Amino acid sequence: DFQMIQSPSSLSASVGDRVTITCRASQDIANNLAWYEQTPGRAPRILIYGASISHSYVPSRFAGSGSGTDFTLTISSLKPEDAATYYCQRYSGAPLTFGGGTKVEIK
Amino acid sequence: QVHLVQSGAEVKAPGASVKVSCKASGYNFPTYAIHWVRQAPGQGLDWVGWINTGNGDTRYSQRLQGRIILTRDTSASTAYMELSSLRSDDTAVYYCAIWGGYCASGTCGTGGPFDYWGQGTLVTVSS
């Protein structure tokens, strides 16, 4: 079974901290990796696709990197509004598997 | 402007079926495949399947194969997800979603990712 392993499952950081979330695919997925942000009670919102391409509305403090099996989402300087759960997703082939999510809390 | 508007919350008994709708607007309906994703309370995102809104082809998660049917009504620009033999662990918010990139011809986006999402429909399975 194809898997996306995301870590950590949760983290607590202070405003201004650099935060890194990782996602590992069980098979090579090239750069077919997206990152989503979800706040409670709302649908997810896509932040990044193609592993590193940010949508225009995404603040520059968010950056995606990686290819093949190992990927990273970095928030360079955490802000209070970044409190959310972040998911990676393999796309371009079924099943379009999500990682388990990383809940980011602000200290 | 793209909008995906889903039907309202449902409460169903175990063993029953549920049908959730997703009405699309702001684009030509057959342009993008519609995907379904579910999220159990307090849990992560789980891809359910997609329907090619042009020709009706479908692809389902192995986990739900045999219990799920995706359909569409192109005249109403609406997609439907029907889940049968409901169990308590089917309790979840169900989302429809589409890719929104450039599509040269035919129906695009069976591979995702998901640029636009519906508001979600809570399906509760309880006796």
mmCIF file of C-alpha atoms in Angstrom:
data_model
loop_
_atom_site.group_PDB
_atom_site.id
_atom_site.type_symbol
_atom_site.label_atom_id
_atom_site.label_comp_id
_atom_site.label_asym_id
_atom_site.label_seq_id
_atom_site.Cartn_x
_atom_site.Cartn_y
_atom_site.Cartn_z
ATOM 1 C CA ASP A 1 0.000 0.000 0.000
ATOM 2 C CA PHE A 2 1.220 3.471 -0.893
ATOM 3 C CA GLN A 3 1.882 5.638 2.181
ATOM 4 C CA MET A 4 2.770 9.212 2.982
ATOM 5 C CA ILE A 5 4.472 9.431 6.385
ATOM 6 C CA GLN A 6 4.336 12.895 7.866
ATOM 7 C CA SER A 7 6.216 14.086 10.935
ATOM 8 C CA PRO A 8 5.913 15.327 13.537
ATOM 9 C CA SER A 9 2.221 14.732 14.233
ATOM 10 C CA SER A 10 2.179 17.894 16.327
ATOM 11 C CA LEU A 11 4.492 20.648 17.432
ATOM 12 C CA SER A 12 4.413 23.715 19.621
ATOM 13 C CA ALA A 13 6.546 26.698 18.677
ATOM 14 C CA SER A 14 6.873 30.374 19.475
ATOM 15 C CA VAL A 15 6.113 33.313 17.239
ATOM 16 C CA GLY A 16 9.172 33.958 15.101
ATOM 17 C CA ASP A 17 10.444 30.379 15.253
ATOM 18 C CA ARG A 18 11.433 28.435 12.150
ATOM 19 C CA VAL A 19 9.206 25.382 11.751
ATOM 20 C CA THR A 20 9.892 22.346 9.575
ATOM 21 C CA ILE A 21 7.447 19.582 8.672
ATOM 22 C CA THR A 22 8.564 16.540 6.749
ATOM 23 C CA CYS A 23 6.742 14.103 4.513
ATOM 24 C CA ARG A 24 8.144 10.828 3.189
ATOM 25 C CA ALA A 25 6.578 8.849 0.345
ATOM 26 C CA SER A 26 6.795 5.064 0.264
ATOM 27 C CA GLN A 27 7.621 5.257 -3.467
ATOM 28 C CA ASP A 28 9.214 7.844 -5.729
ATOM 29 C CA ILE A 29 6.592 10.468 -6.592
ATOM 30 C CA ALA A 30 8.925 12.906 -8.419
ATOM 31 C CA ASN A 31 7.605 16.369 -7.497
ATOM 32 C CA ASN A 32 3.901 15.429 -7.361
ATOM 33 C CA LEU A 33 3.471 16.683 -3.826
ATOM 34 C CA ALA A 34 1.086 19.285 -2.438
ATOM 35 C CA TRP A 35 0.772 20.913 0.979
ATOM 36 C CA TYR A 36 -2.524 22.028 2.518
ATOM 37 C CA GLU A 37 -3.425 24.088 5.577
ATOM 38 C CA GLN A 38 -6.601 23.425 7.554
ATOM 39 C CA THR A 39 -8.089 25.325 10.467
ATOM 40 C CA PRO A 40 -10.883 23.882 12.617
ATOM 41 C CA GLY A 41 -14.282 23.768 10.962
ATOM 42 C CA ARG A 42 -12.962 24.724 7.544
ATOM 43 C CA ALA A 43 -12.054 22.945 4.353
ATOM 44 C CA PRO A 44 -8.354 22.539 3.606
ATOM 45 C CA ARG A 45 -6.627 25.206 1.537
ATOM 46 C CA ILE A 46 -3.829 24.382 -0.860
ATOM 47 C CA LEU A 47 -0.557 26.182 -0.182
ATOM 48 C CA ILE A 48 2.000 24.495 -2.414
ATOM 49 C CA TYR A 49 1.992 22.130 -5.403
ATOM 50 C CA GLY A 50 4.754 20.653 -7.492
ATOM 51 C CA ALA A 51 6.603 20.250 -4.170
ATOM 52 C CA SER A 52 7.844 23.853 -4.200
ATOM 53 C CA ILE A 53 5.446 26.098 -6.142
ATOM 54 C CA SER A 54 3.459 28.420 -3.887
ATOM 55 C CA HIS A 55 0.081 29.796 -4.815
ATOM 56 C CA SER A 56 0.038 33.581 -5.171
ATOM 57 C CA TYR A 57 -1.856 34.137 -1.912
ATOM 58 C CA VAL A 58 0.627 32.198 0.201
ATOM 59 C CA PRO A 59 2.916 34.335 2.375
ATOM 60 C CA SER A 60 6.575 34.154 1.459
ATOM 61 C CA ARG A 61 7.460 32.657 4.852
ATOM 62 C CA PHE A 62 6.077 29.318 3.590
ATOM 63 C CA ALA A 63 8.380 27.237 1.394
ATOM 64 C CA GLY A 64 8.253 23.696 0.082
ATOM 65 C CA SER A 65 11.171 21.596 -1.058
ATOM 66 C CA GLY A 66 12.148 18.072 -1.985
ATOM 67 C CA SER A 67 11.597 15.518 -4.715
ATOM 68 C CA GLY A 68 11.392 11.764 -5.067
ATOM 69 C CA THR A 69 10.478 10.477 -1.627
ATOM 70 C CA ASP A 70 11.467 13.202 0.841
ATOM 71 C CA PHE A 71 9.729 16.554 1.154
ATOM 72 C CA THR A 72 9.709 19.481 3.549
ATOM 73 C CA LEU A 73 7.397 22.370 4.375
ATOM 74 C CA THR A 74 9.176 25.206 6.159
ATOM 75 C CA ILE A 75 7.660 28.220 7.863
ATOM 76 C CA SER A 76 10.581 30.600 8.192
ATOM 77 C CA SER A 77 9.140 32.838 10.912
ATOM 78 C CA LEU A 78 6.022 31.549 12.607
ATOM 79 C CA LYS A 79 3.073 33.898 13.028
ATOM 80 C CA PRO A 80 -0.005 33.441 15.250
ATOM 81 C CA GLU A 81 -2.250 32.966 12.202
ATOM 82 C CA ASP A 82 -0.180 29.914 11.196
ATOM 83 C CA ALA A 83 -1.792 27.830 13.952
ATOM 84 C CA ALA A 84 -3.384 25.065 11.888
ATOM 85 C CA THR A 85 -2.996 21.473 10.777
ATOM 86 C CA TYR A 86 -0.847 20.908 7.708
ATOM 87 C CA TYR A 87 -1.179 17.949 5.344
ATOM 88 C CA CYS A 88 0.985 16.717 2.532
ATOM 89 C CA GLN A 89 -0.590 14.885 -0.407
ATOM 90 C CA ARG A 90 0.747 12.766 -3.195
ATOM 91 C CA TYR A 91 -1.124 13.530 -6.404
ATOM 92 C CA SER A 92 -1.037 12.632 -10.113
ATOM 93 C CA GLY A 93 -2.020 9.028 -9.500
ATOM 94 C CA ALA A 94 -4.585 7.128 -7.477
ATOM 95 C CA PRO A 95 -4.829 6.804 -4.579
ATOM 96 C CA LEU A 96 -4.249 10.490 -3.932
ATOM 97 C CA THR A 97 -2.868 9.785 -0.504
ATOM 98 C CA PHE A 98 -2.587 12.334 2.294
ATOM 99 C CA GLY A 99 -0.079 12.346 5.100
ATOM 100 C CA GLY A 100 -1.421 12.030 8.623
ATOM 101 C CA GLY A 101 -1.171 15.750 9.335
ATOM 102 C CA THR A 102 0.908 18.007 11.575
ATOM 103 C CA LYS A 103 -0.862 20.176 14.100
ATOM 104 C CA VAL A 104 1.049 23.407 14.685
ATOM 105 C CA GLU A 105 0.336 25.204 17.937
ATOM 106 C CA ILE A 106 1.631 28.573 19.073
ATOM 107 C CA LYS A 107 3.280 28.681 22.500
ATOM 108 C CA GLN B 1 -15.357 32.490 -9.614
ATOM 109 C CA VAL B 2 -15.385 28.789 -8.853
ATOM 110 C CA HIS B 3 -17.797 27.585 -6.184
ATOM 111 C CA LEU B 4 -18.589 24.090 -4.980
ATOM 112 C CA VAL B 5 -21.710 24.003 -2.813
ATOM 113 C CA GLN B 6 -22.605 20.796 -1.011
ATOM 114 C CA SER B 7 -25.853 19.501 0.428
ATOM 115 C CA GLY B 8 -26.640 19.669 4.113
ATOM 116 C CA ALA B 9 -25.805 17.440 7.047
ATOM 117 C CA GLU B 10 -27.259 13.946 7.208
ATOM 118 C CA VAL B 11 -27.958 11.523 10.041
ATOM 119 C CA LYS B 12 -28.331 7.906 9.016
ATOM 120 C CA ALA B 13 -28.821 4.587 10.751
ATOM 121 C CA PRO B 14 -26.219 1.833 10.395
ATOM 122 C CA GLY B 15 -26.825 -0.132 7.216
ATOM 123 C CA ALA B 16 -28.559 2.731 5.435
ATOM 124 C CA SER B 17 -27.292 4.702 2.434
ATOM 125 C CA VAL B 18 -26.520 8.383 2.025
ATOM 126 C CA LYS B 19 -26.244 10.568 -1.058
ATOM 127 C CA VAL B 20 -24.356 13.855 -0.910
ATOM 128 C CA SER B 21 -24.434 16.426 -3.701
ATOM 129 C CA CYS B 22 -21.850 18.946 -4.879
ATOM 130 C CA LYS B 23 -23.099 21.732 -7.169
ATOM 131 C CA ALA B 24 -20.402 23.449 -9.198
ATOM 132 C CA SER B 25 -20.500 26.953 -10.623
ATOM 133 C CA GLY B 26 -18.113 29.476 -12.132
ATOM 134 C CA TYR B 27 -16.631 27.174 -14.757
ATOM 135 C CA ASN B 28 -17.677 24.715 -17.457
ATOM 136 C CA PHE B 29 -18.684 21.637 -15.436
ATOM 137 C CA PRO B 30 -17.128 18.921 -17.665
ATOM 138 C CA THR B 31 -13.723 20.639 -17.546
ATOM 139 C CA TYR B 32 -12.580 19.230 -14.208
ATOM 140 C CA ALA B 33 -12.928 15.871 -12.531
ATOM 141 C CA ILE B 34 -14.554 16.055 -9.121
ATOM 142 C CA HIS B 35 -12.868 14.325 -6.227
ATOM 143 C CA TRP B 36 -14.301 13.381 -2.858
ATOM 144 C CA VAL B 37 -12.338 13.455 0.390
ATOM 145 C CA ARG B 38 -13.586 12.561 3.847
ATOM 146 C CA GLN B 39 -12.439 13.440 7.338
ATOM 147 C CA ALA B 40 -13.574 11.546 10.424
ATOM 148 C CA PRO B 41 -13.925 13.595 13.622
ATOM 149 C CA GLY B 42 -10.493 14.642 14.862
ATOM 150 C CA GLN B 43 -8.774 12.655 12.123
ATOM 151 C CA GLY B 44 -6.897 13.335 8.905
ATOM 152 C CA LEU B 45 -7.930 13.556 5.268
ATOM 153 C CA ASP B 46 -8.864 10.432 3.359
ATOM 154 C CA TRP B 47 -9.270 10.426 -0.422
ATOM 155 C CA VAL B 48 -12.498 8.672 -1.455
ATOM 156 C CA GLY B 49 -12.522 8.755 -5.249
ATOM 157 C CA TRP B 50 -13.025 10.810 -8.387
ATOM 158 C CA ILE B 51 -15.479 11.081 -11.246
ATOM 159 C CA ASN B 52 -14.638 12.263 -14.727
ATOM 160 C CA THR B 53 -17.461 14.744 -15.205
ATOM 161 C CA GLY B 54 -17.088 14.517 -18.977
ATOM 162 C CA ASN B 55 -17.506 10.782 -19.611
ATOM 163 C CA GLY B 56 -18.599 9.509 -16.179
ATOM 164 C CA ASP B 57 -15.557 7.322 -15.562
ATOM 165 C CA THR B 58 -14.822 6.745 -11.895
ATOM 166 C CA ARG B 59 -11.994 5.634 -9.628
ATOM 167 C CA TYR B 60 -12.496 4.675 -6.016
ATOM 168 C CA SER B 61 -10.446 4.158 -2.912
ATOM 169 C CA GLN B 62 -9.886 0.443 -2.372
ATOM 170 C CA ARG B 63 -11.123 0.878 1.180
ATOM 171 C CA LEU B 64 -14.609 1.879 -0.047
ATOM 172 C CA GLN B 65 -14.783 -0.169 -3.237
ATOM 173 C CA GLY B 66 -18.154 -1.893 -3.477
ATOM 174 C CA ARG B 67 -19.951 0.555 -1.197
ATOM 175 C CA ILE B 68 -19.428 3.839 -3.029
ATOM 176 C CA ILE B 69 -20.890 5.183 -6.243
ATOM 177 C CA LEU B 70 -19.989 8.527 -7.783
ATOM 178 C CA THR B 71 -22.321 9.991 -10.383
ATOM 179 C CA ARG B 72 -22.914 13.316 -12.047
ATOM 180 C CA ASP B 73 -25.712 15.261 -13.703
ATOM 181 C CA THR B 74 -24.091 17.494 -16.284
ATOM 182 C CA SER B 75 -27.335 19.400 -16.951
ATOM 183 C CA ALA B 76 -27.373 20.423 -13.277
ATOM 184 C CA SER B 77 -23.591 20.846 -12.938
ATOM 185 C CA THR B 78 -23.825 18.583 -9.922
ATOM 186 C CA ALA B 79 -21.852 15.585 -8.727
ATOM 187 C CA TYR B 80 -23.116 13.007 -6.269
ATOM 188 C CA MET B 81 -21.492 10.631 -3.815
ATOM 189 C CA GLU B 82 -23.562 7.710 -2.605
ATOM 190 C CA LEU B 83 -22.252 5.515 0.194
ATOM 191 C CA SER B 84 -24.159 2.373 1.168
ATOM 192 C CA SER B 85 -24.126 -0.111 4.050
ATOM 193 C CA LEU B 86 -23.158 2.700 6.376
ATOM 194 C CA ARG B 87 -21.148 1.923 9.502
ATOM 195 C CA SER B 88 -20.289 4.064 12.490
ATOM 196 C CA ASP B 89 -16.767 4.583 11.150
ATOM 197 C CA ASP B 90 -18.226 6.270 8.056
ATOM 198 C CA THR B 91 -19.149 9.214 10.287
ATOM 199 C CA ALA B 92 -17.167 12.052 8.759
ATOM 200 C CA VAL B 93 -17.241 15.346 6.938
ATOM 201 C CA TYR B 94 -17.288 14.634 3.206
ATOM 202 C CA TYR B 95 -15.757 17.210 0.863
ATOM 203 C CA CYS B 96 -15.848 17.571 -2.889
ATOM 204 C CA ALA B 97 -12.834 19.194 -4.533
ATOM 205 C CA ILE B 98 -11.372 20.012 -7.946
ATOM 206 C CA TRP B 99 -8.120 21.024 -9.556
ATOM 207 C CA GLY B 100 -8.330 24.474 -11.196
ATOM 208 C CA GLY B 101 -5.391 24.662 -13.550
ATOM 209 C CA TYR B 102 -5.227 25.212 -17.286
ATOM 210 C CA CYS B 103 -7.076 22.520 -19.187
ATOM 211 C CA ALA B 104 -6.425 22.432 -22.929
ATOM 212 C CA SER B 105 -9.180 19.976 -23.817
ATOM 213 C CA GLY B 106 -11.364 17.213 -22.449
ATOM 214 C CA THR B 107 -11.744 16.674 -18.739
ATOM 215 C CA CYS B 108 -8.721 17.437 -16.592
ATOM 216 C CA GLY B 109 -7.730 17.033 -12.995
ATOM 217 C CA THR B 110 -8.206 13.339 -12.283
ATOM 218 C CA GLY B 111 -4.752 13.516 -10.762
ATOM 219 C CA GLY B 112 -5.375 16.551 -8.564
ATOM 220 C CA PRO B 113 -4.215 18.430 -6.572
ATOM 221 C CA PHE B 114 -7.176 20.280 -5.130
ATOM 222 C CA ASP B 115 -7.422 24.021 -5.668
ATOM 223 C CA TYR B 116 -11.096 24.393 -4.801
ATOM 224 C CA TRP B 117 -13.124 22.679 -2.098
ATOM 225 C CA GLY B 118 -16.761 22.474 -1.122
ATOM 226 C CA GLN B 119 -17.782 23.514 2.373
ATOM 227 C CA GLY B 120 -18.136 19.919 3.522
ATOM 228 C CA THR B 121 -21.110 17.765 4.498
ATOM 229 C CA LEU B 122 -21.264 16.061 7.881
ATOM 230 C CA VAL B 123 -22.613 12.527 7.666
ATOM 231 C CA THR B 124 -23.360 10.990 11.035
ATOM 232 C CA VAL B 125 -24.059 7.276 11.293
ATOM 233 C CA SER B 126 -25.848 6.494 14.509
ATOM 234 C CA SER B 127 -28.599 4.270 15.772
#
